[in-house]
Tab-separated table of C-alpha atoms in Angstrom:
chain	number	residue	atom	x	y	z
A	398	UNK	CA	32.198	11.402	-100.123
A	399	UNK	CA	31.540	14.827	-101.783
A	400	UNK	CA	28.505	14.545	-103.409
A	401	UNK	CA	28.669	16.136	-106.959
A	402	UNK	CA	32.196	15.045	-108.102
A	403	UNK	CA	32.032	11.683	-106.421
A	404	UNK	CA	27.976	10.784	-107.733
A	405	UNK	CA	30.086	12.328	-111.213
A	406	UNK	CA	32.824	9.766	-110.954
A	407	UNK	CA	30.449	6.904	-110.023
A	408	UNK	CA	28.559	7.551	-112.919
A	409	UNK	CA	31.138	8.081	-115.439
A	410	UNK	CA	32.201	4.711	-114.033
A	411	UNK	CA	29.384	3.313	-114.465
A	412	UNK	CA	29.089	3.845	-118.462
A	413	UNK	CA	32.549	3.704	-118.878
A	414	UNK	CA	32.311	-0.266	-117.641
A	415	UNK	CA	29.521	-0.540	-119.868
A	416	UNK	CA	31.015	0.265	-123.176
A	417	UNK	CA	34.639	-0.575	-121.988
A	418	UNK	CA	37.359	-2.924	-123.492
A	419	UNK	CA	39.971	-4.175	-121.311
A	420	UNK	CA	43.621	-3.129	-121.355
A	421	UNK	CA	45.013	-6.985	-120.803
A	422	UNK	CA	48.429	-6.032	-120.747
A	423	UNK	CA	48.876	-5.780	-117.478
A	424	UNK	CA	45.669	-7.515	-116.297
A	425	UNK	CA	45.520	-10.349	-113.868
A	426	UNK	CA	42.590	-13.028	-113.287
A	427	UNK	CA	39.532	-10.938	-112.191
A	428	UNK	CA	40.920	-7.206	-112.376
A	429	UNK	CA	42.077	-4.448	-114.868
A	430	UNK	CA	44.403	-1.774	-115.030
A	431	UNK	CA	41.981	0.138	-116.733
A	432	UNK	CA	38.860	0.876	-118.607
A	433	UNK	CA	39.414	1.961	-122.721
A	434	UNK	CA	35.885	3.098	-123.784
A	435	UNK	CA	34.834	2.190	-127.363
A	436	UNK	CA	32.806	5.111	-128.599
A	437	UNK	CA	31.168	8.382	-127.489
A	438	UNK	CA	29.451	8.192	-124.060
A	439	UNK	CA	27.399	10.680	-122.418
A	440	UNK	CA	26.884	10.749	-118.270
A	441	UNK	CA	23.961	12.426	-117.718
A	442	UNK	CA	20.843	11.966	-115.179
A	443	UNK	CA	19.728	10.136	-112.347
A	444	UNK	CA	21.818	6.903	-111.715
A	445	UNK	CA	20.516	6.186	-107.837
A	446	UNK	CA	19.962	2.258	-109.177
A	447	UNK	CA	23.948	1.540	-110.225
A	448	UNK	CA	25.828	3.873	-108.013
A	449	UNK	CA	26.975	2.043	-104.452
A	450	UNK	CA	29.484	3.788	-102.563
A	451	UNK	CA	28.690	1.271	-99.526
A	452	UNK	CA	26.688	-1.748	-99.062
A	453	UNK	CA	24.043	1.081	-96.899
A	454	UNK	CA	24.676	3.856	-99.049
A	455	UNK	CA	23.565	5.099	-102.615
A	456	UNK	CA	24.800	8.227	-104.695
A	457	UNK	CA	23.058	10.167	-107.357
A	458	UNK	CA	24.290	12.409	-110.170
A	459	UNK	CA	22.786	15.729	-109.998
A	460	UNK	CA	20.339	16.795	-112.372
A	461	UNK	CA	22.022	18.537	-115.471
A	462	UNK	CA	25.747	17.422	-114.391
A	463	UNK	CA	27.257	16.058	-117.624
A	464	UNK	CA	30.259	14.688	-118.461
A	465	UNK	CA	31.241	13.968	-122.281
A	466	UNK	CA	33.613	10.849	-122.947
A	467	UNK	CA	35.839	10.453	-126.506
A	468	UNK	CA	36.166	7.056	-127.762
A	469	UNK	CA	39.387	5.637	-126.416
A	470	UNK	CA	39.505	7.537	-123.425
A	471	UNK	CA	40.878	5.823	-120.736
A	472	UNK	CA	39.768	5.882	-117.180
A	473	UNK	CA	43.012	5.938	-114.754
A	474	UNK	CA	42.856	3.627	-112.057
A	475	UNK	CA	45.005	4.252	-108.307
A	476	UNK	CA	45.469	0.675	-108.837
A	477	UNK	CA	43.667	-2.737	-110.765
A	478	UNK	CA	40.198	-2.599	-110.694
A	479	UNK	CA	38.151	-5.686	-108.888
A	480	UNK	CA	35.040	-7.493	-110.212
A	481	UNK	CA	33.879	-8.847	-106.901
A	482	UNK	CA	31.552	-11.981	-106.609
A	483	UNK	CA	28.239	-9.921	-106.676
A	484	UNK	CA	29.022	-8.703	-109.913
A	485	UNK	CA	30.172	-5.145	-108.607
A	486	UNK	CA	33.127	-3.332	-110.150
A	487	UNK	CA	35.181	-2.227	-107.698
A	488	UNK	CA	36.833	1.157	-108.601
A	489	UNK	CA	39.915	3.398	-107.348
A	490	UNK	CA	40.116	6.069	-109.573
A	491	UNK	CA	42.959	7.670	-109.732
A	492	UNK	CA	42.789	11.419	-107.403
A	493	UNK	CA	42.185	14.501	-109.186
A	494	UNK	CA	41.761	12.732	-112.680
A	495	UNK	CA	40.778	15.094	-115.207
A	496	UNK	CA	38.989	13.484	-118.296
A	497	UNK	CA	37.653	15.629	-120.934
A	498	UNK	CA	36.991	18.777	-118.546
A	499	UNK	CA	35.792	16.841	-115.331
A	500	UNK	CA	37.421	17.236	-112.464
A	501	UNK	CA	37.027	13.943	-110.623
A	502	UNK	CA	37.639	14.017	-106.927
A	503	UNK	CA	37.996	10.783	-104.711
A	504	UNK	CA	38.128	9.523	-101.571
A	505	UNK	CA	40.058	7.067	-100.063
A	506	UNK	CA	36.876	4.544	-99.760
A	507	UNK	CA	36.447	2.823	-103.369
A	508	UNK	CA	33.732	2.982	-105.674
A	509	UNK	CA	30.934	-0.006	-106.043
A	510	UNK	CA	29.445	0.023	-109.661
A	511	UNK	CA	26.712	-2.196	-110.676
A	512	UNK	CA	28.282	-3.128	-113.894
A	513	UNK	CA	27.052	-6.446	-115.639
A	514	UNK	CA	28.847	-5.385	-118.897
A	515	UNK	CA	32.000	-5.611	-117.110
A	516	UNK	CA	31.176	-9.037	-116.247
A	517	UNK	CA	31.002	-9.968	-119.778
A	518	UNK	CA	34.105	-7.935	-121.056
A	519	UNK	CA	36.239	-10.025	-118.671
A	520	UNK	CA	35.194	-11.410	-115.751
A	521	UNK	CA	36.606	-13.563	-112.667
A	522	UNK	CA	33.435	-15.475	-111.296
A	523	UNK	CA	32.681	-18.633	-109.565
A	524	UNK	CA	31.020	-20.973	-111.763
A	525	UNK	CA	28.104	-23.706	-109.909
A	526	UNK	CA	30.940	-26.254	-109.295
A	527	UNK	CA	33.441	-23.102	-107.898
A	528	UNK	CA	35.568	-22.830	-110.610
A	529	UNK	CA	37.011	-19.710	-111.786
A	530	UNK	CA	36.684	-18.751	-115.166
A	531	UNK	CA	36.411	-15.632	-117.160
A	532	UNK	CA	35.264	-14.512	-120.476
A	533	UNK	CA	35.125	-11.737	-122.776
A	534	UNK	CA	32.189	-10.097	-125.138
A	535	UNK	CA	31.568	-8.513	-128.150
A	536	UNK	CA	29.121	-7.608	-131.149
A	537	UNK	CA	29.485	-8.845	-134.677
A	538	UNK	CA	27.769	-7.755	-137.473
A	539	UNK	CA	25.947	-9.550	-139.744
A	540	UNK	CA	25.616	-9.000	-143.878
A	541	UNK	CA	21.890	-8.110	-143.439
A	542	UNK	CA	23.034	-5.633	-140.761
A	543	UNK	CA	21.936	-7.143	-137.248
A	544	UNK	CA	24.049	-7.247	-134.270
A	545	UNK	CA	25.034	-10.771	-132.830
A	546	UNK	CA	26.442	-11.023	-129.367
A	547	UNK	CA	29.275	-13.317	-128.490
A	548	UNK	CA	31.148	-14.317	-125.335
A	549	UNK	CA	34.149	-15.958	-125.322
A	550	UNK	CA	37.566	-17.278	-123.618
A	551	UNK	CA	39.618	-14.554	-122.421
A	552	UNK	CA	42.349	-15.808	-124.558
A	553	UNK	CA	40.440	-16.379	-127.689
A	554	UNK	CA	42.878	-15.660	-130.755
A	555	UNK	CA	46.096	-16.069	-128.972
A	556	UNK	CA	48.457	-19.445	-129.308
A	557	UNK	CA	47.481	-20.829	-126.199
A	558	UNK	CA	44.102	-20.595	-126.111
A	559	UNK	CA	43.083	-24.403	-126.913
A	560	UNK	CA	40.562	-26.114	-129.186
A	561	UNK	CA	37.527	-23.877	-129.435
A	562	UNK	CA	34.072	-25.275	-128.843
A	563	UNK	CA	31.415	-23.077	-130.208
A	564	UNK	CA	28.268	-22.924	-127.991
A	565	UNK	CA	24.794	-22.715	-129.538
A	566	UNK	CA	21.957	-21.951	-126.745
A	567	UNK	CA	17.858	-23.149	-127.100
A	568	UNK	CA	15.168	-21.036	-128.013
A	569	UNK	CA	14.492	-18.503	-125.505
A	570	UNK	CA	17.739	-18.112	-123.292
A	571	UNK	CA	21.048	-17.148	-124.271
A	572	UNK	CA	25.010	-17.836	-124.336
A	573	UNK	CA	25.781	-16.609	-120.802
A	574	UNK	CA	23.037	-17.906	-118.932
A	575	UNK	CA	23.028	-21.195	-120.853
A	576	UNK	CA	26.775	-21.816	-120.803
A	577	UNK	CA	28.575	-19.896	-118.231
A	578	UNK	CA	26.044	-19.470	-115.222
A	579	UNK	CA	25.886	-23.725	-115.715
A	580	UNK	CA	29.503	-23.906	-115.515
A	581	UNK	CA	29.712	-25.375	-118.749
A	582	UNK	CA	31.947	-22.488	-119.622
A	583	UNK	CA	34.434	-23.357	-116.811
A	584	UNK	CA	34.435	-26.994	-117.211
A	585	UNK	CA	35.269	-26.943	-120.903
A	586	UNK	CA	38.249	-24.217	-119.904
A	587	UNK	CA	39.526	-26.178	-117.160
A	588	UNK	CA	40.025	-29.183	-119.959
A	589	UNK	CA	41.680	-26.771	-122.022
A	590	UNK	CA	38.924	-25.931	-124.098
A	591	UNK	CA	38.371	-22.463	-125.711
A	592	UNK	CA	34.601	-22.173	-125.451
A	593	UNK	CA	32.465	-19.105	-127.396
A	594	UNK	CA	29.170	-18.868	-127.448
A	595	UNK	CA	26.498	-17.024	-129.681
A	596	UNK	CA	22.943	-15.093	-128.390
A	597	UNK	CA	21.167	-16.233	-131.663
A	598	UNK	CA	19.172	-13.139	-133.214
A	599	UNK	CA	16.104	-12.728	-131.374
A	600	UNK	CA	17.941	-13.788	-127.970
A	601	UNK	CA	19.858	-12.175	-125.389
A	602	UNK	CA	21.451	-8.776	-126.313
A	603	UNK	CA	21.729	-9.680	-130.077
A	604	UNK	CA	19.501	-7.903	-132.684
A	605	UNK	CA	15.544	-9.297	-132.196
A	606	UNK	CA	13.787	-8.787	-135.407
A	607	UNK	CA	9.770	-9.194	-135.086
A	608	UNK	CA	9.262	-10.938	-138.887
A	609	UNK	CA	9.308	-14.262	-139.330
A	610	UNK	CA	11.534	-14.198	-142.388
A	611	UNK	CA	14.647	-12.607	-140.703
A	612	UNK	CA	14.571	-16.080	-138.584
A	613	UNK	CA	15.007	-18.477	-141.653
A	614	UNK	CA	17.102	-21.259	-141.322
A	615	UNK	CA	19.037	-20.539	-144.040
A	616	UNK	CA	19.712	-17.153	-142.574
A	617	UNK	CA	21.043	-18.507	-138.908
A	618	UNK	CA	23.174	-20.601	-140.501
A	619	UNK	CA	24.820	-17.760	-142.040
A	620	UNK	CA	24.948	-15.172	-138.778
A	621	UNK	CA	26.925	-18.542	-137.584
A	622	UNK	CA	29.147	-18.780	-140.198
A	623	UNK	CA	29.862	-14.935	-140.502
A	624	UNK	CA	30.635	-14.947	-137.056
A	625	UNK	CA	33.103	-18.002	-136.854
A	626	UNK	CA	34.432	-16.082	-139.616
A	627	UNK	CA	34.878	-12.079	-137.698
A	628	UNK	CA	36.040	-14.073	-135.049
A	629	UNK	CA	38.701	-16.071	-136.720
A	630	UNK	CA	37.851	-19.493	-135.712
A	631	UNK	CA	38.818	-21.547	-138.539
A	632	UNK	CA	38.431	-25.169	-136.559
A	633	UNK	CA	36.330	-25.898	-134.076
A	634	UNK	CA	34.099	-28.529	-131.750
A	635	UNK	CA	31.034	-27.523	-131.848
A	636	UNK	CA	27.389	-28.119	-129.397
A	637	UNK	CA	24.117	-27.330	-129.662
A	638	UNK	CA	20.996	-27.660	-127.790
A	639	UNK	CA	16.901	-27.467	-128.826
A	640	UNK	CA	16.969	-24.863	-131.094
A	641	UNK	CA	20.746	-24.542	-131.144
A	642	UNK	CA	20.984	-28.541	-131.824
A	643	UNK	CA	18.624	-28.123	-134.825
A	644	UNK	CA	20.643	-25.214	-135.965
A	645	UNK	CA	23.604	-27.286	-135.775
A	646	UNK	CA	22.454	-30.579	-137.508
A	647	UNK	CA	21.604	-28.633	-140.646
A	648	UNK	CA	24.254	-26.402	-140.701
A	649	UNK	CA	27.261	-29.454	-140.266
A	650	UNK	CA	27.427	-30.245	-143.759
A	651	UNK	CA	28.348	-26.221	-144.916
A	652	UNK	CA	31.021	-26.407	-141.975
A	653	UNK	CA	32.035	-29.924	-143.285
A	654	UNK	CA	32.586	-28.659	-146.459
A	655	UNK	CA	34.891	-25.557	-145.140
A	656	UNK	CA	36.950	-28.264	-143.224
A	657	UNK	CA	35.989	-26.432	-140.119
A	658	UNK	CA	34.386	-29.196	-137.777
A	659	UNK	CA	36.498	-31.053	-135.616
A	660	UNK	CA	33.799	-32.718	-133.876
A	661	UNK	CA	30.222	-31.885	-133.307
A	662	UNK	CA	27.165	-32.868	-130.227
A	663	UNK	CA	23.830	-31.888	-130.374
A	664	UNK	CA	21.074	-32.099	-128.153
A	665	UNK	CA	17.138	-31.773	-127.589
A	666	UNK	CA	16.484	-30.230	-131.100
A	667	UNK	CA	13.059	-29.656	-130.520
A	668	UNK	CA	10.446	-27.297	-128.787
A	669	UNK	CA	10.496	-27.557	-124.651
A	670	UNK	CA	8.486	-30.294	-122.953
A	671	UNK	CA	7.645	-32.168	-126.099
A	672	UNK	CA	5.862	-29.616	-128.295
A	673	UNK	CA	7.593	-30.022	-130.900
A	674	UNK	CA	5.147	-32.231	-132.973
A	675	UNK	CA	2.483	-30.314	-131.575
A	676	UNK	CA	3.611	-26.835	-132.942
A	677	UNK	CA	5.067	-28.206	-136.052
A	678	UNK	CA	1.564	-29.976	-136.750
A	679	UNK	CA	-0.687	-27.332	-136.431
A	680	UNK	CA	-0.821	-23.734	-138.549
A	681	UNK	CA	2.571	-21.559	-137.947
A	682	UNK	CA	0.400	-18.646	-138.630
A	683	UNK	CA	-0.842	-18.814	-135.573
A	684	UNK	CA	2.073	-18.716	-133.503
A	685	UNK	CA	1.309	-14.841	-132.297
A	686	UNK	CA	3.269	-13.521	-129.113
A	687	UNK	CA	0.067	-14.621	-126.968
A	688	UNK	CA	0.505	-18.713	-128.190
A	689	UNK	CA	4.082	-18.389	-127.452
A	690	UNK	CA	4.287	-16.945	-124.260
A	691	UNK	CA	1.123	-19.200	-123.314
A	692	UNK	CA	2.884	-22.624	-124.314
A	693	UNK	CA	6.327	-22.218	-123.947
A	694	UNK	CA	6.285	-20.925	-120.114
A	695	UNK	CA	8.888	-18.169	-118.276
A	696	UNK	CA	11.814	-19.935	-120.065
A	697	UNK	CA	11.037	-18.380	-122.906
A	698	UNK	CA	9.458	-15.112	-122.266
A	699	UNK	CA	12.607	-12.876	-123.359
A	700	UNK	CA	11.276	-10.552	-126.669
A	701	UNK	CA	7.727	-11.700	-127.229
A	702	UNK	CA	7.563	-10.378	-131.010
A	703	UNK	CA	10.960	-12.043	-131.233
A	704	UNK	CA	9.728	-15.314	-130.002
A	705	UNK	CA	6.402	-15.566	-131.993
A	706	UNK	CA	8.614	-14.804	-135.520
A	707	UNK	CA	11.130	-17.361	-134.795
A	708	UNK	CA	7.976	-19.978	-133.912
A	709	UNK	CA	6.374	-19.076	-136.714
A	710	UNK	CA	9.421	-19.630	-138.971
A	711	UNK	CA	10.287	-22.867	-136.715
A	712	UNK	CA	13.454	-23.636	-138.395
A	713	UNK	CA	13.364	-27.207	-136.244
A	714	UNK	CA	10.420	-28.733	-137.955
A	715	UNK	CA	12.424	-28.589	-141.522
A	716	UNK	CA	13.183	-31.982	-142.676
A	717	UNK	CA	16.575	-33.594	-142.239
A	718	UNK	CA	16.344	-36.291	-144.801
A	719	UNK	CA	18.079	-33.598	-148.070
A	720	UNK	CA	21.427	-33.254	-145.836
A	721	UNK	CA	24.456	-35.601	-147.036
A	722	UNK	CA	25.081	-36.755	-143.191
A	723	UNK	CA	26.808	-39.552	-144.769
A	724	UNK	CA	29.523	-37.760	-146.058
A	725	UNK	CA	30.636	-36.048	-142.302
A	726	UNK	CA	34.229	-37.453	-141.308
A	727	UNK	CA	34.132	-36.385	-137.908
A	728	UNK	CA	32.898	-37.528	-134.322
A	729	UNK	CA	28.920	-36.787	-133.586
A	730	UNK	CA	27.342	-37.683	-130.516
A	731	UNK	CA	23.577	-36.836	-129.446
A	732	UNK	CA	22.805	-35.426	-125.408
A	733	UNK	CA	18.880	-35.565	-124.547
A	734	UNK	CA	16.786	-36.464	-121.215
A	735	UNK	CA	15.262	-39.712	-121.321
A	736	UNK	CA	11.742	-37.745	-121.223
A	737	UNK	CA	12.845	-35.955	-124.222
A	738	UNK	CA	10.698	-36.500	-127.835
A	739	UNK	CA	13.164	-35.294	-130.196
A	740	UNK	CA	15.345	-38.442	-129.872
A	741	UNK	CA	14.523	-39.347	-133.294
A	742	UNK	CA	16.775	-37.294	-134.594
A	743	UNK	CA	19.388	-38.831	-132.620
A	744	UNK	CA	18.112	-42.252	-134.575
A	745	UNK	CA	18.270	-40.156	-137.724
A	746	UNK	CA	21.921	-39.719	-137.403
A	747	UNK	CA	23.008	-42.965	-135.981
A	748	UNK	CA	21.183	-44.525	-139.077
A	749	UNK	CA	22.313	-41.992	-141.702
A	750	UNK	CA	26.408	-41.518	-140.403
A	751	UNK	CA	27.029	-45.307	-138.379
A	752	UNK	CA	30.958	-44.914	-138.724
A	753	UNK	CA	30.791	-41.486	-136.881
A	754	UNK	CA	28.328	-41.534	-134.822
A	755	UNK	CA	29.246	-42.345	-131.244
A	756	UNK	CA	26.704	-42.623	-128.968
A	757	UNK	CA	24.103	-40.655	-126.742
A	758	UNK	CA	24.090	-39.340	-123.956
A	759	UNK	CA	20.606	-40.060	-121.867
A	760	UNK	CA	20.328	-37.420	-118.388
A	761	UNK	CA	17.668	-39.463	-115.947
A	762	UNK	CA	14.736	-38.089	-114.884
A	763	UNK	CA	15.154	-34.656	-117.161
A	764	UNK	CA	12.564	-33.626	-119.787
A	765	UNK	CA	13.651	-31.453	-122.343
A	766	UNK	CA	14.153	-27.741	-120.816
A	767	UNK	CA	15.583	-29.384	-117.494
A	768	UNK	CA	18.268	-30.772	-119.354
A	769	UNK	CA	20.039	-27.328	-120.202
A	770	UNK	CA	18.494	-24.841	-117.678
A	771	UNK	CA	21.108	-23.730	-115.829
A	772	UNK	CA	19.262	-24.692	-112.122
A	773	UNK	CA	19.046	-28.278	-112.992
A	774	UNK	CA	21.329	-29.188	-115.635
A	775	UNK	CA	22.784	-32.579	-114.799
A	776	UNK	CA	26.340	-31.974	-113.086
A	777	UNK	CA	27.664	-34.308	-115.893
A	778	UNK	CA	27.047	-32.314	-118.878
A	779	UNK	CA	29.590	-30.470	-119.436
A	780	UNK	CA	31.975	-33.267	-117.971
A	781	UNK	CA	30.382	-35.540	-121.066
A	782	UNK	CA	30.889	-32.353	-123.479
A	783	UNK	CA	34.997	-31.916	-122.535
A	784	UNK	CA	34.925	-35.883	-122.477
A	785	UNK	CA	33.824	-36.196	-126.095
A	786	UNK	CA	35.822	-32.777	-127.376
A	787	UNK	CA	38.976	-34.799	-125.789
A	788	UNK	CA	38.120	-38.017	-127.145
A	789	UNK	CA	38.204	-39.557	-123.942
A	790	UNK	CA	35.481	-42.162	-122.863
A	791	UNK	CA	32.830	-40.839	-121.677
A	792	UNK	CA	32.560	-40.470	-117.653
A	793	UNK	CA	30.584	-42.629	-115.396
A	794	UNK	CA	28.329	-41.005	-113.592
A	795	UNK	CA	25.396	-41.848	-111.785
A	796	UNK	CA	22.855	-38.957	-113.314
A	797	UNK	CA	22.919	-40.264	-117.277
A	798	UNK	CA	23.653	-43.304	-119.199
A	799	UNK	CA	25.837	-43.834	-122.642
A	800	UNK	CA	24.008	-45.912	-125.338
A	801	UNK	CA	26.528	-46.447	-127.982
A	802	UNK	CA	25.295	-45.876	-131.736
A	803	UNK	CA	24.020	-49.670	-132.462
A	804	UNK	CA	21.660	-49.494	-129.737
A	805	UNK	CA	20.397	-45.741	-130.269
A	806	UNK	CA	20.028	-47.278	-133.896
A	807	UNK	CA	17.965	-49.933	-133.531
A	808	UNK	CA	15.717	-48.902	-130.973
């Protein structure tokens, strides 16, 4: 490999599959014809820690060697690129490309590019149970100018993309982690679901303000809304969990109101390992970045600032009692461990909507963060998720139990 022009290649790769869109016309399942970039990208530097020309090998871009990419530039291809199952982008450039002045020379070996962004433009990956699935990504913007990050079905907008289910993930994580790396993301497409999911300001690669009034409830009900709205999604099923479940429970009436919900499940919406009573007991004011990271464990450590103004805001303690639950004309159903504490407001809603609310779902042995995190979520969540979004009975499964609405009710 010649060591200027192909490092140069590598790299333009490299940030080309980083701010790239997909050209799906001719696409199949895991590859692309080629890379479209979306704005103006500059190669320039030392890129030793993405560039693989072998699994024993490494290339570097010279110091000074720069390359200038327009937006909408496309990157020719010899033939489809391959996202392989270590998250690699497999690249064969097409010889003697010349893009914007650089004279790209290749060899007949292909080009290995550490490219997670290309995993979440559109990916072909094996999800926990093996099941294929791909998504695609974005970034909205939001009216008080914040970016939110979505991933999504591949065929989001077109006829036969399904029912959508809009994901909601808990304090701390995010979309992908939360809903594809479980394989909740490939369950719900392999029932014919279209599933997108949000990283909630603060989380994941959206915008992560550090004051606690940017994290108002009031205020993530809207980035929800506003996105549903950029992204077209006029009905929906939608789940949440913890923070994403409390979300969702106050924000059900607004989406009610637009005629949007086709059916709605929440689950644990409270803080991890039963602190929710805790926290929400004691002075918010003291929620600074050394109490979060202290109480709420690795889970959470993501943007500390982040973190300690959402705690502080704690848009799960506000009461549910004002919200006209009664008045939802759609399926609800509740998903918690059975060590979980915020099972009240499961109670809450079986009380408050009886002719619509279902059921819960109860995973054994899981307290509140082991229901979702992606290395021990039950294997029958997202089979209980498509099960409910179909309207099917629920499945029976040894690792949770259904207790219909008059039980959850009365107990």
């Amino acid at each position: 490999m010649r060591s200027h022009s192909a490092a140069a290649l590598a790299a333009l790769s490299l940030l080309a599959a980083s701010c790239a869109s997909v050209d799906d016309s001719s696409a199949e399942q895991g590859s692309v014809e080629a890379l479209t970039l979306d704005r103006d990208v500059a190669v320039i530097g030392d890129t030793t820690t993405f560039l693989k020309a072998s699994e024993a090998q490494s290339s570097a871009l010279p110091d000074g060697a720069k390359c200038s990419l327009a937006p909408r530039t496309k990157l020719p291809l010899a033939r489809p690129a391959r996202l392989t199952a270590s998250g690699h982008l497999e690249l064969h450039v097409a010889p003697r490309a010349r893009i914007d002045g650089c004279d790209l020379a290749t060899t007949d070996a292909p080009l290995y590019v550490f490219a997670p962004h290309v995993r979440s433009t559109e990916s072909r990956g094996e999800t926990r149970d093996g099941a294929a699935a791909r998504f695609r990504e974005g970034m909205l913007s939001t009216s008080d100018g914040l970016d939110i990050r979505y991933i999504a079905c591949a065929k989001l907008g077109l006829a036969d993309a399904g029912p959508v289910v809009v994901l909601l993930h808990p304090a701390g994580a995010d979309a992908e982690s939360t809903w594809y790396t479980s394989g909740v993301f490939g369950t719900l497409e392999g029932r014919g679901f279209c599933p997108v999911a949000l990283d909630l300001r603060g989380h994941g690669e959206s915008s992560k303000p550090h004051t606690a009034a940017a994290y108002d409830v009031e205020r993530l009900q809207r980035d929800v809304v506003e996105s549903l709205d950029a992204l077209g999604v006029s009905r929906a099923h939608f789940h949440g969990y913890s923070l994403g479940g409390s979300l969702l429970i106050r924000l059900l009436p607004r989406l009610a109101a637009r005629g949007v919900v086709l059916s709605a499940a929440f689950g644990g919406a409270g803080l991890p390992d039963g602190r929710r009573d805790d926290v929400a007991g004691r002075d918010r004011s003291r929620a600074d970045r050394a109490d979060v990271e202290a109480r709420s464990g690795p889970a959470l450590r993501t943007d500390k600032d982040a973190l300690a103004a959402l705690f502080e805001r704690a848009p799960w303690t506000q009461p549910l009692d004002p919200l006209p639950f009664e008045r939802l004309q759609f399926p609800l159903m509740g998903l918690f461990g059975d060590f979980d504490n915020p099972m009240q407001n499961t109670r809450t809603f079986a009380r408050r909507a009886p002719a619509h609310y279902v059921g819960t779902a109860v995973f054994k042995d899981r307290l509140h963060v082991g229901t979702i995190a992606p290395k021990t979520m039950p294997a029958s969540y997202a089979e209980v998720l498509a099960a409910f979004f179909s309207g099917a009975p629920a499945p029976a499964r040894p690792d949770y139990t259904f207790v219909p609405r008059a039980a959850v009710a009365g107990s």
